[in-house]
Every structure is written in C-alpha cells, then in structure tokens.
Short mmCIF file of C-alpha atoms and ligand atoms in Angstrom, two decimals:
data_model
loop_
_atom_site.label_atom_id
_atom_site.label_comp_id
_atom_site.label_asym_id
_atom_site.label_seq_id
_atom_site.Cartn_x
_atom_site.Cartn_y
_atom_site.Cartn_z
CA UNK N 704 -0.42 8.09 26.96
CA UNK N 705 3.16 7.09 27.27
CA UNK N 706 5.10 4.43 25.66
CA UNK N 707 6.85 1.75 27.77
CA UNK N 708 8.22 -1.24 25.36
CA UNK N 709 8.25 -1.42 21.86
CA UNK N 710 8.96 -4.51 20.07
CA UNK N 711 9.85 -4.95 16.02
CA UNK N 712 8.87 -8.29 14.69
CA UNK N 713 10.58 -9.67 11.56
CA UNK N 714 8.51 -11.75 9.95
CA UNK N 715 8.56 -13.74 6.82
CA UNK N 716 5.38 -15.17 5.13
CA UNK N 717 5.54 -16.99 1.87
CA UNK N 718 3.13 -15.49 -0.65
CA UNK N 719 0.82 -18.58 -2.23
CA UNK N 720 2.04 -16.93 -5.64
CA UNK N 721 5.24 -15.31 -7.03
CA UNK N 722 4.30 -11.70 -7.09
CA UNK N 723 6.81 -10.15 -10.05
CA UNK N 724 6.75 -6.21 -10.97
CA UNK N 725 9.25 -4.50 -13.17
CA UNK N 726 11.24 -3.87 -10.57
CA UNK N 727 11.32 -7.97 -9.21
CA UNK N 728 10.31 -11.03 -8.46
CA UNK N 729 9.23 -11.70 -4.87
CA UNK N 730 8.30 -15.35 -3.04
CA UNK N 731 8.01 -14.22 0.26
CA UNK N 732 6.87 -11.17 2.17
CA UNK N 733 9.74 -10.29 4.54
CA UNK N 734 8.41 -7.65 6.72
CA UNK N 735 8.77 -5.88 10.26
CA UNK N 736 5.66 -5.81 12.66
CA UNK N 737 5.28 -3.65 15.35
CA UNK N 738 3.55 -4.45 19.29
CA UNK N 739 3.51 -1.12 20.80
CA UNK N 740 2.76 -1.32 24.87
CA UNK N 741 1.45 1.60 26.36
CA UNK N 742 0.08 2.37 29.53
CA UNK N 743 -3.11 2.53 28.32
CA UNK N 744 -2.70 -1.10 26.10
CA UNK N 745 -0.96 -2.92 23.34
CA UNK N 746 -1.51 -1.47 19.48
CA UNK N 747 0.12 -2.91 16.34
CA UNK N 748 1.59 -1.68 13.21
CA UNK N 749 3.37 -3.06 9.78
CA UNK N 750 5.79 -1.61 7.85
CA UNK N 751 5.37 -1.65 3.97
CA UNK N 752 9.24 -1.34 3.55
CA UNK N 753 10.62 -4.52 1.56
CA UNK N 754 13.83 -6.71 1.71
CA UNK N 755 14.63 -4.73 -1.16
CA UNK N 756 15.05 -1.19 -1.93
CA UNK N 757 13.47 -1.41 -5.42
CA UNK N 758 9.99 -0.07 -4.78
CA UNK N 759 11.36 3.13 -2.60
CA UNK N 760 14.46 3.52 -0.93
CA UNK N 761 13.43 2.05 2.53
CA UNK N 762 14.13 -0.99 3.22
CA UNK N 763 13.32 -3.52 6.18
CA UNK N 764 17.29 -3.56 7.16
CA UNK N 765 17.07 0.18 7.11
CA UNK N 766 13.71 0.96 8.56
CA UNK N 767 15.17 -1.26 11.39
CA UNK N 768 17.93 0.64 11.93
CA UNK N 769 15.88 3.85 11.95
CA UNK N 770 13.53 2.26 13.90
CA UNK N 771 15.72 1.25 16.69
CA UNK N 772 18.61 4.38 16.58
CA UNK N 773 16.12 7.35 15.61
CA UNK N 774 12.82 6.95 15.84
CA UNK N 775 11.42 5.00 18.35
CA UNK N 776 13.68 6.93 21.05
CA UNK N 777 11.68 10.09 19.62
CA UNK N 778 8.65 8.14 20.94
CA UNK N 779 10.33 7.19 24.61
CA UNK N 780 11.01 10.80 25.18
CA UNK N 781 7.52 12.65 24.77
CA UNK N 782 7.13 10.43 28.18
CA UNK N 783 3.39 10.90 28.83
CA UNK N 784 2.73 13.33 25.87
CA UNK N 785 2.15 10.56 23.46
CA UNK N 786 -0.69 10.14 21.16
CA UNK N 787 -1.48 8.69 17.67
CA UNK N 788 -1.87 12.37 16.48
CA UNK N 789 1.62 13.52 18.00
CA UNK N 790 3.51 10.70 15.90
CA UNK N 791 4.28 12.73 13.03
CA UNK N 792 5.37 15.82 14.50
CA UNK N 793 7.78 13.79 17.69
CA UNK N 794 9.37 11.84 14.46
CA UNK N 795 9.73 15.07 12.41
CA UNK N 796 13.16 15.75 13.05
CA UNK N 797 14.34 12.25 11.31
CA UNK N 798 13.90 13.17 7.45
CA UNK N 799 12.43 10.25 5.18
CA UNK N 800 11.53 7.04 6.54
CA UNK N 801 8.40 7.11 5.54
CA UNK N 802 6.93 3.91 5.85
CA UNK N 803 9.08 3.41 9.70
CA UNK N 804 7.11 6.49 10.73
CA UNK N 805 3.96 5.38 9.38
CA UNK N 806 4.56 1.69 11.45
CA UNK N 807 4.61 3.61 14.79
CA UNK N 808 1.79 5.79 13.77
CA UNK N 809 -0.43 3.11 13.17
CA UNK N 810 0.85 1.23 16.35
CA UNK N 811 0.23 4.27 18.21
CA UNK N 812 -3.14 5.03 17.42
CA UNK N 813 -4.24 1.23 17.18
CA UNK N 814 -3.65 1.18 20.84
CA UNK N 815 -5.36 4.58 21.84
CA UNK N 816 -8.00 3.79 19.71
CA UNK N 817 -8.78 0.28 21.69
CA UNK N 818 -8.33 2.13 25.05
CA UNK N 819 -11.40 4.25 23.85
CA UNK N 820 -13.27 1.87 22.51
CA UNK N 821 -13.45 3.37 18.72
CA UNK N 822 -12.60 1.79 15.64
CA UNK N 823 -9.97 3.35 13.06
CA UNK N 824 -12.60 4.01 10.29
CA UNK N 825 -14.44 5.73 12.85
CA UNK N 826 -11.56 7.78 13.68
CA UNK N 827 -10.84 8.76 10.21
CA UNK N 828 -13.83 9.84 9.08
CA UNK N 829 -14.91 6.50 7.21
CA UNK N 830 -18.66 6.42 5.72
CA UNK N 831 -18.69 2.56 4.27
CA UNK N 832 -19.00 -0.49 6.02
CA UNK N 833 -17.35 -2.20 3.83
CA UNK N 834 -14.83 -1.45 0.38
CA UNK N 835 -15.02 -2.55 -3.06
CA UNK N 836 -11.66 -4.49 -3.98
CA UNK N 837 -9.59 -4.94 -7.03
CA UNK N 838 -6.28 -7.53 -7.11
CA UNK N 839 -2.74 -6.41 -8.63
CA UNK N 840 -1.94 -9.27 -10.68
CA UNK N 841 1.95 -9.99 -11.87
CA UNK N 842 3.94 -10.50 -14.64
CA UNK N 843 4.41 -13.39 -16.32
CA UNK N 844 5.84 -14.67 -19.37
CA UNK N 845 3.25 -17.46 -19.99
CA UNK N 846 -0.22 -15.91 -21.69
CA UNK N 847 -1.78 -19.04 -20.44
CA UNK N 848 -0.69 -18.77 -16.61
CA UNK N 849 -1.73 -14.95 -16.87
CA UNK N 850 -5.02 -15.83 -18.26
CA UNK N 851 -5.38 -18.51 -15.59
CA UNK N 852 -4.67 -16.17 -12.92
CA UNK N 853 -7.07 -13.61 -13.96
CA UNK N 854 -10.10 -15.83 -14.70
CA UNK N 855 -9.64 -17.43 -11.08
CA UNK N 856 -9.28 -13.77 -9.90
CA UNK N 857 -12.70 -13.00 -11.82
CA UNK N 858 -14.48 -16.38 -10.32
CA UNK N 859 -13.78 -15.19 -6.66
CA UNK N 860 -15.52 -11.89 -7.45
CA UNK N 861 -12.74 -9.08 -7.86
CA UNK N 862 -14.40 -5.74 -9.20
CA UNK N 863 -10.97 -4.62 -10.78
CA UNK N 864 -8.04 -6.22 -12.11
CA UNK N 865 -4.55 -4.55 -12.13
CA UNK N 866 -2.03 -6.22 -14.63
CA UNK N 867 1.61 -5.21 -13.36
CA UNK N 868 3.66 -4.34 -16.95
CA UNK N 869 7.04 -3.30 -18.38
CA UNK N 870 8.32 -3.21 -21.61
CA UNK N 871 7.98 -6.36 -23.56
CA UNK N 872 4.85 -7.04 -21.01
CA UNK N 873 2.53 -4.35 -21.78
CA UNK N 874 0.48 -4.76 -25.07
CA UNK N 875 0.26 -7.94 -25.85
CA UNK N 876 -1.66 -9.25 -21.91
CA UNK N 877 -3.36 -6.24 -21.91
CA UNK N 878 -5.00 -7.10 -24.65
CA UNK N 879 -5.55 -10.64 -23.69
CA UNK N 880 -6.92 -9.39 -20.69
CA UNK N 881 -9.12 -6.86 -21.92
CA UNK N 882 -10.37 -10.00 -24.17
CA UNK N 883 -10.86 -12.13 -21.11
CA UNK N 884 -12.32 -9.56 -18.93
CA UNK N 885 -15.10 -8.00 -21.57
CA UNK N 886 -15.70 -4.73 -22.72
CA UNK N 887 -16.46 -2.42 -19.48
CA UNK N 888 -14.53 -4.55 -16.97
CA UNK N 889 -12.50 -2.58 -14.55
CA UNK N 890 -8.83 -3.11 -15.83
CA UNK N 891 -5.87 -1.14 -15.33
CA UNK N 892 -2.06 -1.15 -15.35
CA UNK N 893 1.06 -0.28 -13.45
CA UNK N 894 4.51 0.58 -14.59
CA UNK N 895 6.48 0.92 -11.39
CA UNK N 896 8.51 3.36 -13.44
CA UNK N 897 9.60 1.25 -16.18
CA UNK N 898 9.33 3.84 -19.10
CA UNK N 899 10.65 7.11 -19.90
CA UNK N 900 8.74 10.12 -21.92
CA UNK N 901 10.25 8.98 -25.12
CA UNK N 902 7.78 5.97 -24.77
CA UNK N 903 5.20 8.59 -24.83
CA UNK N 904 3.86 6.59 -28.55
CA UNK N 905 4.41 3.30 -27.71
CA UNK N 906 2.31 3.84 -24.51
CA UNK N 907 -0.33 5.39 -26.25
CA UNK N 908 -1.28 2.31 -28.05
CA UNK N 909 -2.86 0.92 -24.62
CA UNK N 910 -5.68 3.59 -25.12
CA UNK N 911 -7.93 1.24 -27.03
CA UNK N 912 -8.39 -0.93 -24.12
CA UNK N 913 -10.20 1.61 -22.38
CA UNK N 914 -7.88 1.40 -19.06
CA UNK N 915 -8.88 2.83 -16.05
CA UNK N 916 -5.96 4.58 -15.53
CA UNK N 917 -2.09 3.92 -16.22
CA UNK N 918 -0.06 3.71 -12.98
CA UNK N 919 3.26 5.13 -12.30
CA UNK N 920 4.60 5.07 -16.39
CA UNK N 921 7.88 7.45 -15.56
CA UNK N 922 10.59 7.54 -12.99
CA UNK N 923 8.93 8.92 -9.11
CA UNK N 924 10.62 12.22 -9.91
CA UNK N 925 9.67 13.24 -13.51
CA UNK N 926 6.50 15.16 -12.73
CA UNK N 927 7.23 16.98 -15.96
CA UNK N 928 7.30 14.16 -17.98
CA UNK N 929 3.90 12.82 -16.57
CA UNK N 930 2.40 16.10 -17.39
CA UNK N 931 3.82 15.61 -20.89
CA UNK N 932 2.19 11.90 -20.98
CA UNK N 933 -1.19 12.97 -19.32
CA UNK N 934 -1.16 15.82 -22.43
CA UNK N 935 -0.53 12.69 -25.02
CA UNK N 936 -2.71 9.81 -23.63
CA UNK N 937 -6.33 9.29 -23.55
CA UNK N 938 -5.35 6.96 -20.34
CA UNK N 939 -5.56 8.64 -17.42
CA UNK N 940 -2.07 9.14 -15.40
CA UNK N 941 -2.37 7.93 -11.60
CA UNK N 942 0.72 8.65 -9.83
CA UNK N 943 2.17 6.13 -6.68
CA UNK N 944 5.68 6.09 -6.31
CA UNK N 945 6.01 9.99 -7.03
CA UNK N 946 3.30 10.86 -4.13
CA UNK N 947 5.41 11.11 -0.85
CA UNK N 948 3.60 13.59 1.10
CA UNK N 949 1.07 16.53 0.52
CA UNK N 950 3.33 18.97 -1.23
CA UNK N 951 4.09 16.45 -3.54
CA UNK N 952 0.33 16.23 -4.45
CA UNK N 953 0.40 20.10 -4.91
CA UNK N 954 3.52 19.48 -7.14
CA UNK N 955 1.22 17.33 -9.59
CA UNK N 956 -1.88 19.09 -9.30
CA UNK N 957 -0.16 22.26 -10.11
CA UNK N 958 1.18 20.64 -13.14
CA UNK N 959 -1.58 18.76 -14.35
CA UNK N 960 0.57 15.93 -13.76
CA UNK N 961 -1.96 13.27 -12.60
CA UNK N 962 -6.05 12.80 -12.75
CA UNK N 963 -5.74 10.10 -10.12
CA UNK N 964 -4.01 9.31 -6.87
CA UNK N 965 -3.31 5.99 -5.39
CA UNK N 966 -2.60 6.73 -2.04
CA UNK N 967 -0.84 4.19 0.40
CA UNK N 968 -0.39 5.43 4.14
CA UNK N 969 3.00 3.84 4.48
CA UNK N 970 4.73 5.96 1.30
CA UNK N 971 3.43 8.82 2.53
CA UNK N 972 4.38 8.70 5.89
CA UNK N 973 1.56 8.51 7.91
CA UNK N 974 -2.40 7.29 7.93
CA UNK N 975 -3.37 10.96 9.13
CA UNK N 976 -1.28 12.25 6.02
CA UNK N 977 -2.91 10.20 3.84
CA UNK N 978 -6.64 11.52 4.92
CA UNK N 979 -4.58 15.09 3.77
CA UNK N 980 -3.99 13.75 0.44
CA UNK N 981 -7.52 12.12 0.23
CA UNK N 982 -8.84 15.61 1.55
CA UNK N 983 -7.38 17.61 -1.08
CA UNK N 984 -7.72 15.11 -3.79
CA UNK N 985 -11.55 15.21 -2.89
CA UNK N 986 -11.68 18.85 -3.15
CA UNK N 987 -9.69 18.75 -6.08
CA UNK N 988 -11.88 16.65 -8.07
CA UNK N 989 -9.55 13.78 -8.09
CA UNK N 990 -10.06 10.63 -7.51
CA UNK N 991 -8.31 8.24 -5.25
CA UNK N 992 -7.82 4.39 -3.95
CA UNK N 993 -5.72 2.69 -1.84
CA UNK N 994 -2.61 1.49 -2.35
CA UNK N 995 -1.39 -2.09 -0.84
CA UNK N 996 2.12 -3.64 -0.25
CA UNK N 997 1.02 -6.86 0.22
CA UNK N 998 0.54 -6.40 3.98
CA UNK N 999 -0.38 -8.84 6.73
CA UNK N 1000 -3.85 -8.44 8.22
CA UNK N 1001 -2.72 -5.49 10.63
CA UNK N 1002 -1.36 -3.34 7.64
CA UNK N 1003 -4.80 -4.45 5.50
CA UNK N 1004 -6.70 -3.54 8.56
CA UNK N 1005 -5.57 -0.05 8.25
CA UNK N 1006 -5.59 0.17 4.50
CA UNK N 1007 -9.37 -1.20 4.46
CA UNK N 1008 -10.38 1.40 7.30
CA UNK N 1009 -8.78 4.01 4.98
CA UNK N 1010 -10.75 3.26 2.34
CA UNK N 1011 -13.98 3.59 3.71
CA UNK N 1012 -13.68 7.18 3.76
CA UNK N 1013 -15.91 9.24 0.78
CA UNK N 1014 -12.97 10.16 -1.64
CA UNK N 1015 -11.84 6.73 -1.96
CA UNK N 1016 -14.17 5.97 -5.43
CA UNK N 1017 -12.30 3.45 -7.12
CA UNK N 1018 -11.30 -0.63 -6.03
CA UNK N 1019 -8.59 -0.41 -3.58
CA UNK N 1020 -5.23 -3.18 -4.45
CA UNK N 1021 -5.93 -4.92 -1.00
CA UNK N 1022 -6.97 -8.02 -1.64
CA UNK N 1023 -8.31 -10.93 0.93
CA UNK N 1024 -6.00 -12.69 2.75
CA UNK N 1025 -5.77 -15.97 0.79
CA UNK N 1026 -4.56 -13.83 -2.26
CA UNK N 1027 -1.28 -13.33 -0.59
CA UNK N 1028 -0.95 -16.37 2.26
CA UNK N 1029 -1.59 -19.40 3.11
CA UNK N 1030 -1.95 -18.00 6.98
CA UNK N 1031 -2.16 -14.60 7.66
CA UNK N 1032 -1.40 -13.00 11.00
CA UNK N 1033 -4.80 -11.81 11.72
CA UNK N 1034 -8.28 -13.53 11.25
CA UNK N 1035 -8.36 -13.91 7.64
CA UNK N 1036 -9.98 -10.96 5.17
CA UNK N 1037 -12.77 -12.74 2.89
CA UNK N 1038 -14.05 -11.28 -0.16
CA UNK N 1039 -17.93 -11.14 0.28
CA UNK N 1040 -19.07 -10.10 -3.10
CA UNK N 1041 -16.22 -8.15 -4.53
CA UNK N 1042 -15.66 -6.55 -1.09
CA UNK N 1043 -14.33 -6.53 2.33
CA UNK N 1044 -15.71 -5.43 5.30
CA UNK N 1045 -14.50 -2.85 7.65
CA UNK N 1046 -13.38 -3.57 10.72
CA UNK N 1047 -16.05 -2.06 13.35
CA UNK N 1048 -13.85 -3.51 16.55
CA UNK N 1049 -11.82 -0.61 18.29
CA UNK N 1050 -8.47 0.50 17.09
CA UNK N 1051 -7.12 -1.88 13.91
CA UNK N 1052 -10.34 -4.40 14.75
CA UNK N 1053 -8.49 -7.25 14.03
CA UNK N 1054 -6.61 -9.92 16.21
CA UNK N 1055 -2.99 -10.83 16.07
CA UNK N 1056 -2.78 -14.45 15.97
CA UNK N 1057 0.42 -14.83 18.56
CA UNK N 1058 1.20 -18.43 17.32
CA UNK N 1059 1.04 -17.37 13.94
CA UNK N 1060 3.07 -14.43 14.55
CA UNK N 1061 5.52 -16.56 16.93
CA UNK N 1062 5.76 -19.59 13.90
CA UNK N 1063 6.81 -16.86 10.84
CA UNK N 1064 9.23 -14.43 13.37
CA UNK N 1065 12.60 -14.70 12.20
CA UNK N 1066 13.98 -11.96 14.63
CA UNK N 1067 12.67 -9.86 17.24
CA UNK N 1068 13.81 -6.26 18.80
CA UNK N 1069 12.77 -5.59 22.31
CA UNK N 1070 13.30 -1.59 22.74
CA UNK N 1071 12.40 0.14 26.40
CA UNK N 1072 13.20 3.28 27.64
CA UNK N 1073 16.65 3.72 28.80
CA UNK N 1074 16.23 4.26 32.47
O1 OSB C 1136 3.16 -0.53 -7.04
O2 OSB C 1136 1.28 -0.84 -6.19
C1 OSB C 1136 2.45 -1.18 -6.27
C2 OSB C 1136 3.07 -4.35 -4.25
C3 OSB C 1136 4.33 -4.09 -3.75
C4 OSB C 1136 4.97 -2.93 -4.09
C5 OSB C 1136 4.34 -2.02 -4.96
C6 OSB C 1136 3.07 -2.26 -5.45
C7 OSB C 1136 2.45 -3.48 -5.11
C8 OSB C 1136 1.16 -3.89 -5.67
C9 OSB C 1136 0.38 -4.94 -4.90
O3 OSB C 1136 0.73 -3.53 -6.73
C10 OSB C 1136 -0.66 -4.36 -4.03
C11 OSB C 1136 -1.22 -5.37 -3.05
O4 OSB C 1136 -1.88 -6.32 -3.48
O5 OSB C 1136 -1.00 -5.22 -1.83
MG1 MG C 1137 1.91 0.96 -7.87
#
C-alpha cells in the first residue's frame, strides 16, 4: 500500500474530572490524531504524548515536529512498500519518539486492516471478546471527594481500582480505600516515580493492604533500585514508565526487577512491540495489562484489542468513555458488567465521529508527498 496524505489533528477534549498524578494536574486532554489516506483507504491513530513532558519526554509540540520533519516523510518514501508491519523498521532511523511512531503504526495498520476486512484483535492474536476493566483514579486532597469517586467507580461496575499516590498521598487513602473497597477487592497503586530507594520502609507499610501490585515507585531508570524494592516488599513491583521497548523488559527480568508489566503500545513504540513484550512476559511467567493515557476512542480501540490477547490477566486502566468525556470521538465505550467489548469491525472497529472531531480540532497539519 502506499501513503498519499497524512493529516495530524490537534484536538482538545475536556476530561469530566481533573485527572492529578504526582507529576500534575490535568483538565483537558490535548492530543494529536492521526487520518492516514492510503490507496487502499483511510486508517486512524492517537498519540499518547501530552501537552506536557512530565509523564515521558514526548510531548504533543514535539511529536508534531517529529511527526511532520522526520517521520512521516519516512512513510512518503517507501512509495508502494508500505504496510502496518513495515512502520517500525521505515521509522527506525529517527531514535525515540515513541509514542509519534506508535500513532502512524496504528494509522497504518487501521487502514490495511479495513481494506481486508479483519479486525485488529484478530490481527494480533486476541482470544476474548471482550476485557475486564479497572479505572486509575487521582489524587486528591479531600478523603471525602476520593471516597466519593471510588464508590461511584464501584456502582458502575469497575473490577479494579487504581489510586494514583505520592508522598503525603499514599497511606492514609489507601487505607480508606482498602476500607471502602473490602477485603479481596482489586486495588492497586501508582507512583509515577515519586519515591526514591531510601523510601524502601516507608513504602513497605502499604503491604497490609494486600495491593495488587505497586506501580512505577522509583525514577524510569533505576532498575537497580526496583530490584532492591521488589527484594524488600511483599507488594509486587510493576514497572510502566521504565518499559520502553523489549530490551528494556530483558533489563528487568534479568534483574528481578519487576513481577508485573503494564504495557502501553504508545511508550513502547509500537502495537506489534507491545505483543513482543506481552510474548515474552507470557513465557516468562509474568503477568501483564494494559496501560491507558486517557485516549480518545481510536487510541482505546487499540488498547482494548490489545488486551484481548491471552497474557493480558489482569484489569486493563482503559476505562469507558464517559470516565474521561463528556463526547468522545468515536461511538462511546460502555462498561457492560465490569467490561468492554472488543471491537469485531475491521481495522480499529470503531467510527470517527467527523463533527465531533471537527468541534474539539484546535489545529490541523495536512502533509502529502512532495512531488
Ligand atoms: O501512569 O498509568 C499512568 C494517565 C496518563 C499518564 C500516565 C498514566 C495515566 C493513567 C490513566 O494512570 C490511565 C487511563 O485511564 O487511561
Ligand atoms: Mg502508570
């Protein structure tokens, strides 16, 4: 197949709640969607990257720029040579950009996959016809409001609740929660990197909640230090910002840095890396979910198709639709009984509502070919 235009949609959807981490407070979900045409049809992608560099260092500004200067004109010049499973190795020159690569991937194959009339789980290797779903919930200095949040959570059916903490917001609603929730209720936590080894202690109080897992404790480099902390906790470790690519998986494995992976196709690059990391995690003995960014309905599309493959054991972050907005760009996700379904249509499955899209588009790039 062979690319001929390539637009990059900036949108900006307000989330229905602030969504704050230890790394920020966000109101709105600023992100860059992208309408591949190809001579063989139209496929979309989303791009986890953030206003912000806080999560990772991309960045929607940057993963423009990279977009528009780099990478995309990798994807003009394979001329008819294209193909979702070419992406990776065509962008492989540009180093990094993760989550822009992953955009075009997904764009790529969501379009190859309509044009023969299979669906993305399909395509993958997915065995589940539909996923069981957890929601990341954020911080919050009011107990009551975080209480609120996670009893209306529980009412709409979630199987899993993820408290983001920090220090100073760690203990104390995790053990409100765990009170809330009962004993055996699915509850876990993520760091975002807020601590350092020398926490090692403090964090082990949170082993008599009976978490499923800590996420993400220590800094996205220090797999030495999580080795240290998976040696001292009861907890299990699950790494996310540290897991970039394959070898970085090797890198924890070989250190006994981790017993859990949550993998998210857009930090690592690719959805057809991400079935690597779920392959070897499998074989491993490791258990995985999926990862979410608070994406639109075409990056949830993806991330729910993901899921459905056999490794991925544990409530995925991706929650339905009216957890994040008010509108969302496709037909909304709906939690039917603690899960969603998986797309069955070819490609992504889902529609892209074009007045929606049109009404929340701050900025477009139009890209072709130079001629
Ligand atoms: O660390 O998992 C994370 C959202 C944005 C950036 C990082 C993370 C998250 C979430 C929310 O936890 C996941 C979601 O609901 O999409
Ligand atoms: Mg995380």
């Amino acid at each position: 197949m062979r690319l001929l235009a390539l637009d990059l949609h900036r949108v900006r959807l307000p989330l229905v709640r602030p969504f704050r981490t230890s790394f920020g407070e966000q109101t709105v979900r600023e992100v860059l969607v992208v309408r591949a045409e190809t001579d063989v049809g139209v496929g979309w992608g989303e791009c986890a990257a953030d206003v912000d560099p806080h999560y990772s260092p991309e960045f929607d500004d940057g993963a423009r720029l990279v977009l528009v200067d780099h990478l995309v004109p990798l994807l003009f010049a394979a001329g008819g040579e294209l193909s979702g499973a070419a992406v990776a190795d065509l962008l492989r020159p540009v180093k990094g950009h993760r989550m822009a690569k992953e955009a075009l991937e997904v764009a790529v194959l969501d379009a190859e996959l309509q044009a023969a009339g299979v669906s993305l789980a399909e395509h993958l290797g997915g065995v589940r016809d539909a996923v069981d779903v957890g929601v990341s919930v954020g911080i919050t200095d009011d107990p009551g409001l975080l209480s609120s949040w996670v009893a209306e959570y529980l009412d709409e059916g979630y199987r899993r609740i993820k408290l983001k903490i920090e220090p100073g917001a760690d203990i104390g609603p995790v053990a409100a929660t765990r009170e809330l929730v009962g004993d055996g209720f699915p509850l876990q936590v993520d760091a975002n990197t807020a601590y350092r080894v020398t926490d090692a202690e403090h964090l082990a109080r949170l082993d008599e909640y009976d978490l499923l897992l800590i996420e993400q404790p220590l800094v996205e480099d220090d797999f030495v230090g999580h080795a240290e902390l998976a040696r001292r906790l009861r907890t299990p470790i699950c790494l996310d910002e540290s897991i970039e690519s394959l070898d970085h998986l090797e890198t924890a494995l070989a250190l006994d840095a981790c017993g859990i992976v949550n993998i998210k196709p857009g930090r690592v690059g690719g959805l057809l890396e991400a079935r690597r990391i779920h392959d070897r995690c499998l074989a491993a003995g490791i258990p995985v979910w999926c990862g979410g960014m608070l994406e639109t309905g075409i990056g949830r599309a993806s991330l729910v198709a993901l899921s459905s493959l056999p490794g991925f054991t544990l409530p995925g972050d991706s929650s339905a639709s009216d957890r994040y907005f008010a509108t969302d760009l496709t037909e909304p996700f709906v939690l039917d009984d603690g899960r969603l379904r998986v797309p069955t249509g070819p490609g992504l499955g889902v529609e892209v509502d074009q007045d929606v899209l049109a009404r929340f588009t701050v900025a477009t790039d139009h890209l072709v070919p130079d001629p």
